[in-house]
CSV table of C-alpha atoms in Angstrom, one decimal:
chain,number,residue,atom,x,y,z
A,1,GLN,CA,0.0,0.0,0.0
A,2,THR,CA,2.0,2.9,-1.3
A,3,ALA,CA,-0.3,5.5,0.1
A,4,THR,CA,-0.2,4.3,3.7
A,5,ASN,CA,1.7,6.6,6.0
A,6,PRO,CA,4.0,4.7,8.3
A,7,LEU,CA,3.6,7.6,10.9
A,8,PHE,CA,-0.1,7.1,11.4
A,9,ARG,CA,-1.1,5.2,14.5
A,10,SER,CA,-2.6,1.8,14.0
A,11,TYR,CA,-4.0,-0.2,16.9
A,12,PRO,CA,-4.2,-4.0,16.7
A,13,PRO,CA,-7.6,-5.5,17.5
A,14,SER,CA,-6.2,-7.0,20.7
A,15,SER,CA,-4.9,-3.7,22.0
A,16,PRO,CA,-6.8,-2.4,25.1
A,17,ARG,CA,-9.0,0.6,24.6
A,18,PRO,CA,-8.1,3.8,26.5
A,19,PRO,CA,-10.0,4.2,29.8
A,20,PRO,CA,-13.2,6.3,29.7
A,21,LEU,CA,-13.0,9.9,30.7
A,22,ASN,CA,-14.0,10.8,34.3
A,23,MET,CA,-16.9,13.0,33.8
A,24,SER,CA,-16.8,14.4,37.3
A,25,THR,CA,-13.3,15.8,37.0
A,26,PRO,CA,-13.5,19.6,38.0
A,27,SER,CA,-11.2,20.6,35.2
A,28,GLN,CA,-13.6,19.1,32.7
A,29,LEU,CA,-16.7,20.4,34.3
A,30,HIS,CA,-15.4,23.9,34.3
A,31,ASN,CA,-14.2,23.7,30.7
A,32,PRO,CA,-17.2,24.5,28.5
A,33,LYS,CA,-15.1,26.3,25.9
A,34,ALA,CA,-14.7,24.9,22.4
A,35,VAL,CA,-12.3,22.0,22.0
A,36,TRP,CA,-11.4,22.5,18.3
A,37,PHE,CA,-7.8,21.6,19.1
A,38,LEU,CA,-8.8,18.5,21.2
A,39,GLY,CA,-6.1,15.8,20.6
A,40,ALA,CA,-3.7,18.3,19.0
A,41,PRO,CA,-1.8,20.2,21.7
A,42,VAL,CA,1.3,20.8,19.5
A,43,SER,CA,-0.9,22.4,16.8
A,44,LYS,CA,-2.6,24.6,19.5
A,45,ALA,CA,0.7,25.7,20.9
A,46,ILE,CA,2.0,26.7,17.5
A,47,ALA,CA,-1.2,28.6,16.6
A,48,ALA,CA,-1.3,30.4,20.0
A,49,SER,CA,2.4,31.3,20.1
A,50,THR,CA,2.2,32.6,16.5
A,51,ALA,CA,-0.7,34.9,17.4
A,52,ALA,CA,0.8,36.0,20.7
A,53,ILE,CA,4.3,36.8,19.2
A,54,TYR,CA,2.6,38.8,16.4
A,55,VAL,CA,0.9,41.0,19.1
A,56,LEU,CA,4.2,41.5,20.9
A,57,ALA,CA,6.0,42.2,17.6
A,58,GLU,CA,3.4,44.8,16.7
A,59,MET,CA,3.6,46.5,20.1
A,60,ASN,CA,7.4,46.6,20.3
A,61,LYS,CA,8.2,47.0,16.5
A,62,TRP,CA,10.1,43.7,16.3
A,63,HIS,CA,9.1,42.7,12.8
A,64,GLU,CA,12.3,43.9,11.2
A,65,ALA,CA,14.3,41.8,13.7
A,66,LEU,CA,12.4,38.6,12.6
A,67,VAL,CA,13.2,38.9,8.9
A,68,PHE,CA,15.4,36.1,7.5
A,69,ASP,CA,18.3,38.1,6.0
A,70,THR,CA,21.4,36.1,5.2
A,71,SER,CA,23.6,39.2,4.8
A,72,LYS,CA,22.9,40.2,8.4
A,73,ILE,CA,23.1,36.6,9.6
A,74,PHE,CA,26.6,36.0,8.2
A,75,ASP,CA,28.1,39.5,7.8
A,76,GLN,CA,26.8,41.0,11.1
A,77,ALA,CA,26.6,37.6,13.0
A,78,GLN,CA,22.9,38.0,13.8
A,79,PHE,CA,22.4,34.3,14.1
A,80,TYR,CA,19.3,34.7,16.2
A,81,ARG,CA,17.4,35.4,13.0
A,82,ILE,CA,17.8,31.7,12.1
A,83,PHE,CA,15.7,30.7,15.1
A,84,VAL,CA,13.1,33.5,15.2
A,85,CYS,CA,12.2,33.9,11.5
A,86,ASN,CA,9.5,31.3,11.6
A,87,LEU,CA,7.8,32.5,14.8
A,88,THR,CA,5.1,34.7,13.4
A,89,PHE,CA,3.8,36.5,10.3
A,90,ALA,CA,4.7,40.0,9.1
A,91,SER,CA,1.2,41.4,8.7
A,92,ILE,CA,-2.3,40.9,10.1
A,93,GLY,CA,-3.6,39.6,6.7
A,94,GLU,CA,-0.8,37.0,6.5
A,95,LEU,CA,-1.6,36.0,10.1
A,96,VAL,CA,-5.3,35.5,9.6
A,97,PHE,CA,-5.1,33.6,6.3
A,98,GLY,CA,-1.9,31.8,7.4
A,99,LEU,CA,-3.5,30.4,10.5
A,100,LEU,CA,-6.7,29.5,8.5
A,101,ALA,CA,-4.6,27.4,6.2
A,102,LEU,CA,-2.1,26.1,8.7
A,103,CYS,CA,-4.3,25.1,11.7
A,104,PRO,CA,-6.7,22.6,10.1
A,105,LEU,CA,-3.8,20.8,8.4
A,106,MET,CA,-1.7,20.6,11.6
A,107,ARG,CA,-4.7,19.4,13.7
A,108,ARG,CA,-5.6,16.7,11.2
A,109,PHE,CA,-2.2,15.1,10.9
A,110,GLU,CA,-1.4,15.5,14.6
A,111,ARG,CA,-4.5,13.6,15.5
A,112,GLU,CA,-3.6,10.8,13.0
A,113,MET,CA,0.1,10.6,13.8
A,114,GLY,CA,0.1,11.4,17.5
A,115,SER,CA,1.6,14.4,19.1
A,116,ARG,CA,5.0,12.8,19.6
A,117,LYS,CA,5.6,11.9,16.0
A,118,PHE,CA,4.0,15.1,14.7
A,119,GLY,CA,6.2,17.2,16.9
A,120,ALA,CA,9.3,15.3,15.6
A,121,PHE,CA,8.0,15.8,12.1
A,122,ILE,CA,7.7,19.6,12.6
A,123,ILE,CA,11.2,19.8,14.1
A,124,TYR,CA,12.9,17.7,11.5
A,125,SER,CA,11.2,19.5,8.6
A,126,SER,CA,12.0,22.9,10.2
A,127,VAL,CA,15.7,22.1,10.5
A,128,LEU,CA,16.0,20.8,7.0
A,129,SER,CA,14.1,23.7,5.4
A,130,THR,CA,16.3,26.2,7.4
A,131,ILE,CA,19.4,24.5,6.0
A,132,PHE,CA,18.0,24.7,2.5
A,133,GLU,CA,17.2,28.4,3.0
A,134,LEU,CA,20.6,29.3,4.3
A,135,VAL,CA,22.3,27.8,1.3
A,136,PHE,CA,19.9,29.1,-1.3
A,137,PHE,CA,19.4,32.7,0.0
A,138,ASN,CA,23.1,33.1,0.6
A,139,ILE,CA,24.4,31.7,-2.7
A,140,PHE,CA,21.7,32.0,-5.3
A,141,PHE,CA,19.1,34.5,-4.2
A,142,ASP,CA,20.5,37.2,-1.9
A,143,THR,CA,17.3,38.9,-0.6
A,144,GLU,CA,15.3,39.2,2.5
A,145,ARG,CA,12.4,36.8,3.1
A,146,TYR,CA,9.4,37.7,5.2
A,147,SER,CA,9.0,36.2,8.6
A,148,GLY,CA,6.4,33.5,9.2
A,149,PRO,CA,6.0,29.7,9.5
A,150,TYR,CA,6.0,29.2,5.7
A,151,PRO,CA,8.3,26.1,5.9
A,152,GLN,CA,5.9,24.5,8.4
A,153,LEU,CA,3.0,25.3,6.1
A,154,GLY,CA,4.8,23.7,3.2
A,155,ALA,CA,5.6,20.6,5.3
A,156,VAL,CA,2.0,19.9,6.3
A,157,LEU,CA,0.9,20.7,2.8
A,158,ALA,CA,3.2,18.0,1.6
A,159,MET,CA,1.5,15.5,4.0
A,160,TYR,CA,-1.9,16.7,2.8
A,161,HIS,CA,-0.9,16.3,-0.9
A,162,LYS,CA,0.5,12.8,-0.4
A,163,PHE,CA,-1.8,11.2,2.1
A,164,ALA,CA,-5.2,13.0,2.1
A,165,PRO,CA,-7.6,11.1,-0.2
A,166,ARG,CA,-9.4,12.9,-3.0
A,167,LEU,CA,-13.0,11.8,-2.1
A,168,HIS,CA,-14.9,14.0,-4.6
A,169,PRO,CA,-13.0,14.4,-7.9
A,170,LYS,CA,-15.9,16.5,-9.3
A,171,PHE,CA,-16.6,18.6,-6.3
A,172,PHE,CA,-17.1,21.7,-8.5
A,173,GLY,CA,-16.4,22.8,-12.0
A,174,VAL,CA,-15.0,26.0,-13.5
A,175,LEU,CA,-15.0,26.6,-17.3
A,176,GLY,CA,-15.4,23.0,-18.0
A,177,TYR,CA,-12.7,21.8,-15.7
A,178,ASP,CA,-13.5,19.6,-12.6
A,179,PHE,CA,-11.9,20.2,-9.3
A,180,SER,CA,-12.0,18.1,-6.1
A,181,GLU,CA,-12.7,19.2,-2.6
A,182,LYS,CA,-8.9,19.4,-2.0
A,183,SER,CA,-8.8,22.4,-4.4
A,184,LEU,CA,-10.3,24.6,-1.7
A,185,THR,CA,-7.4,23.9,0.6
A,186,TYR,CA,-4.9,24.4,-2.1
A,187,GLY,CA,-6.5,27.7,-3.1
A,188,LEU,CA,-6.4,29.0,0.5
A,189,CYS,CA,-2.7,27.9,0.9
A,190,ALA,CA,-1.8,29.5,-2.5
A,191,GLN,CA,-3.3,32.8,-1.2
A,192,VAL,CA,-0.8,32.7,1.7
A,193,ILE,CA,2.2,31.2,-0.1
A,194,LEU,CA,2.1,33.9,-2.9
A,195,SER,CA,1.3,36.8,-0.6
A,196,GLY,CA,4.9,38.0,-0.6
A,197,GLY,CA,6.1,36.7,-4.0
A,198,LEU,CA,9.3,34.7,-4.0
A,199,SER,CA,10.2,35.6,-0.4
A,200,THR,CA,7.3,33.6,0.8
A,201,ALA,CA,7.0,31.0,-2.0
A,202,ILE,CA,10.6,29.8,-1.8
A,203,PRO,CA,10.5,28.9,2.0
A,204,THR,CA,7.2,27.2,1.4
A,205,ILE,CA,8.7,25.1,-1.4
A,206,PHE,CA,11.7,24.2,0.8
A,207,GLY,CA,9.2,23.3,3.6
A,208,PHE,CA,7.3,21.1,1.1
A,209,ILE,CA,10.5,19.2,0.1
A,210,SER,CA,11.5,18.9,3.8
A,211,GLY,CA,8.1,17.6,4.7
A,212,MET,CA,8.4,14.9,2.1
A,213,LEU,CA,11.9,13.9,3.4
A,214,SER,CA,10.8,14.1,7.1
A,215,VAL,CA,8.0,11.6,6.7
A,216,SER,CA,10.5,8.7,7.1
A,217,LEU,CA,12.7,10.6,9.5
A,218,SER,CA,9.9,11.2,11.9
A,219,GLN,CA,9.7,7.5,12.7
A,220,TYR,CA,12.7,8.2,14.9
A,221,GLU,CA,11.3,10.1,17.9
A,222,LEU,CA,13.1,12.8,19.8
A,223,PRO,CA,14.9,12.1,23.1
A,224,GLU,CA,12.5,11.4,26.0
A,225,ILE,CA,13.7,14.5,27.9
A,226,VAL,CA,12.3,16.6,25.1
A,227,TYR,CA,8.8,15.1,25.5
A,228,THR,CA,9.0,15.4,29.3
A,229,ALA,CA,9.9,19.1,29.1
A,230,ALA,CA,7.2,19.7,26.5
A,231,GLY,CA,4.6,17.9,28.6
A,232,THR,CA,5.5,20.0,31.6
A,233,LEU,CA,5.5,23.3,29.8
A,234,GLY,CA,2.6,22.6,27.5
A,235,LYS,CA,0.0,21.6,30.0
A,236,ALA,CA,-1.9,24.8,29.3
A,237,PHE,CA,-2.4,23.7,25.6
A,238,VAL,CA,-4.0,20.3,26.4
A,239,ASP,CA,-7.8,20.5,26.1
A,240,ASP,CA,-10.0,18.4,28.3
A,241,ALA,CA,-13.0,16.8,26.7
A,242,PRO,CA,-16.3,18.6,27.1
A,243,ALA,CA,-17.6,16.5,29.9
A,244,ILE,CA,-20.9,18.3,30.3
A,245,MET,CA,-21.8,17.8,26.7
A,246,MET,CA,-20.7,14.2,26.8
A,247,ALA,CA,-22.8,13.6,30.0
A,248,ARG,CA,-25.9,15.2,28.4
A,249,THR,CA,-25.4,13.1,25.3
A,250,VAL,CA,-25.1,9.9,27.4
A,251,GLN,CA,-28.2,10.9,29.4
A,252,ARG,CA,-30.2,11.7,26.2
A,253,GLY,CA,-29.1,8.4,24.7
A,254,GLY,CA,-30.1,6.5,27.9
A,255,ARG,CA,-33.5,8.2,28.0
A,256,ASN,CA,-34.2,7.5,24.3
A,257,GLN,CA,-33.2,3.9,24.7
A,258,GLN,CA,-35.5,3.5,27.7
A,259,ARG,CA,-38.3,5.2,25.8
A,260,ARG,CA,-37.9,2.9,22.8
A,261,ALA,CA,-37.8,-0.1,25.0
A,262,SER,CA,-41.0,0.8,26.9
A,263,THR,CA,-42.7,1.7,23.7
A,264,GLY,CA,-41.7,-1.6,22.1
A,265,ALA,CA,-42.9,-3.5,25.2
A,266,ARG,CA,-46.3,-1.8,25.2
A,267,GLY,CA,-46.6,-2.3,21.4
A,268,GLY,CA,-45.8,-5.9,21.7
A,269,ARG,CA,-48.4,-6.5,24.4
A,270,ASP,CA,-51.1,-4.7,22.5
A,271,ALA,CA,-50.3,-6.6,19.3
A,272,THR,CA,-50.2,-10.0,20.8
A,273,ALA,CA,-53.2,-9.7,23.1
A,274,GLY,CA,-56.0,-12.0,21.8
A,275,ALA,CA,-54.2,-12.6,18.5
A,276,PRO,CA,-53.6,-16.2,17.4
A,277,ALA,CA,-50.0,-17.3,17.0
A,278,ALA,CA,-50.4,-17.8,13.3
A,279,ALA,CA,-51.3,-14.2,12.8
A,280,LEU,CA,-48.0,-12.9,14.1
A,281,PRO,CA,-45.7,-11.7,11.3
A,282,ALA,CA,-42.8,-13.9,10.3
A,283,VAL,CA,-39.4,-12.7,11.3
A,284,GLN,CA,-37.6,-11.4,8.2
A,285,PRO,CA,-34.1,-12.7,7.7
A,286,PRO,CA,-31.4,-9.9,7.6
A,287,ARG,CA,-30.6,-8.7,4.1
A,288,PRO,CA,-27.0,-9.4,3.0
A,289,PRO,CA,-24.8,-6.3,2.8
A,290,GLN,CA,-24.6,-4.5,-0.5
A,291,PRO,CA,-21.4,-5.2,-2.4
A,292,PRO,CA,-19.1,-2.2,-2.8
A,293,PRO,CA,-19.6,-0.2,-6.0
A,294,GLU,CA,-16.9,-0.5,-8.6
A,295,GLU,CA,-16.6,3.3,-8.7
A,296,ALA,CA,-15.7,3.5,-5.0
A,297,ILE,CA,-13.2,0.6,-5.4
A,298,ALA,CA,-11.6,2.3,-8.4
A,299,MET,CA,-11.3,5.6,-6.5
A,300,LEU,CA,-9.5,4.0,-3.6
A,301,THR,CA,-7.3,1.6,-5.6
A,302,SER,CA,-6.1,4.6,-7.7
A,303,MET,CA,-4.6,6.0,-4.5
A,304,GLY,CA,-2.3,2.9,-4.3
A,305,PHE,CA,-4.3,0.7,-1.9
A,306,ASP,CA,-4.7,-3.1,-2.5
A,307,ARG,CA,-8.0,-4.1,-4.0
A,308,ASP,CA,-8.8,-6.7,-1.4
A,309,ALA,CA,-8.0,-4.2,1.4
A,310,VAL,CA,-10.2,-1.6,-0.3
A,311,ILE,CA,-13.1,-4.1,-0.5
A,312,ARG,CA,-12.8,-5.1,3.2
A,313,ALA,CA,-12.6,-1.4,4.3
A,314,LEU,CA,-15.7,-0.5,2.2
A,315,GLN,CA,-17.6,-3.4,3.7
A,316,GLN,CA,-16.7,-2.5,7.2
A,317,ALA,CA,-17.6,1.2,6.5
A,318,ASP,CA,-21.0,0.3,4.9
A,319,ASN,CA,-19.6,1.5,1.5
A,320,ASN,CA,-18.8,4.9,2.9
A,321,VAL,CA,-15.8,6.0,0.8
A,322,GLU,CA,-14.5,8.6,3.3
A,323,ALA,CA,-14.8,6.2,6.3
A,324,ALA,CA,-13.1,3.5,4.2
A,325,ALA,CA,-10.2,5.8,3.2
A,326,ASN,CA,-9.7,6.7,6.9
A,327,ARG,CA,-9.6,3.0,7.8
A,328,LEU,CA,-7.0,2.4,5.1
A,329,LEU,CA,-4.8,5.4,6.1
A,330,MET,CA,-5.0,4.4,9.7
A,331,GLY,CA,-3.6,1.0,8.8
């Protein structure tokens, strides 16, 4: 299966399920806020720090100090620019559209890969893209490049391009050309990537290349001390599950189940009272599952998956192409 990402987590059938959430935990009961970043603390930390550093840079006029300028890095020994150039964007427009493009991609792949491997992926791709930029901007293209996490955007965009399935090839059409639903993401990313011309497009391209290379590198996790320190410092970015909403859902489900059971019991008594046994309707045998359509099989096999695995995934997902694709990607 050429389209299966080795970084994605796969749990064998015999592996134990995680324990249920304790719905009475005070931190959960007092956390009614949105949990859009639930399961993606690294992505939340990157998004929050990008926004916070932009505010600080605006207040203190730091934007010029964040520019990636190889002449100042090497001639004036301002090596700090290597480490701060990716911290935040240079304008409010880039910040808004950049986070709109970056956050959904980061959240998606962190949830699929796990925070440990996703964090390693971000670090490896950032280091590689920085090396590429230092060589290119110093030798071939001596110019400043705008600050911003453009290499990180290119890295997650590489993951999206390689591993995200194209579920609707004819999602919309323009001038006789058909586009899939992935075109919307590509269009938003293009708005950000081309906002500063070559100074934003080149680091994104290097990030894209680094992301492709880091897919295999990220199988090697960082030292345990890094995760320990990140877990200690990043507790504020870990979202608790919305326990109140979960409790209400469970309660509603329990009430509905009891209501259906009591209604069925009353209906059964009314229907069988005084009726001969021969008048009772015969129990219908369950209908066999529908075979997967060839169009769905062809769509998934075109992504590199084995035909037998595709058929099994479609049968398990009740012929839902998106659910089957997620099963295949998750291994």
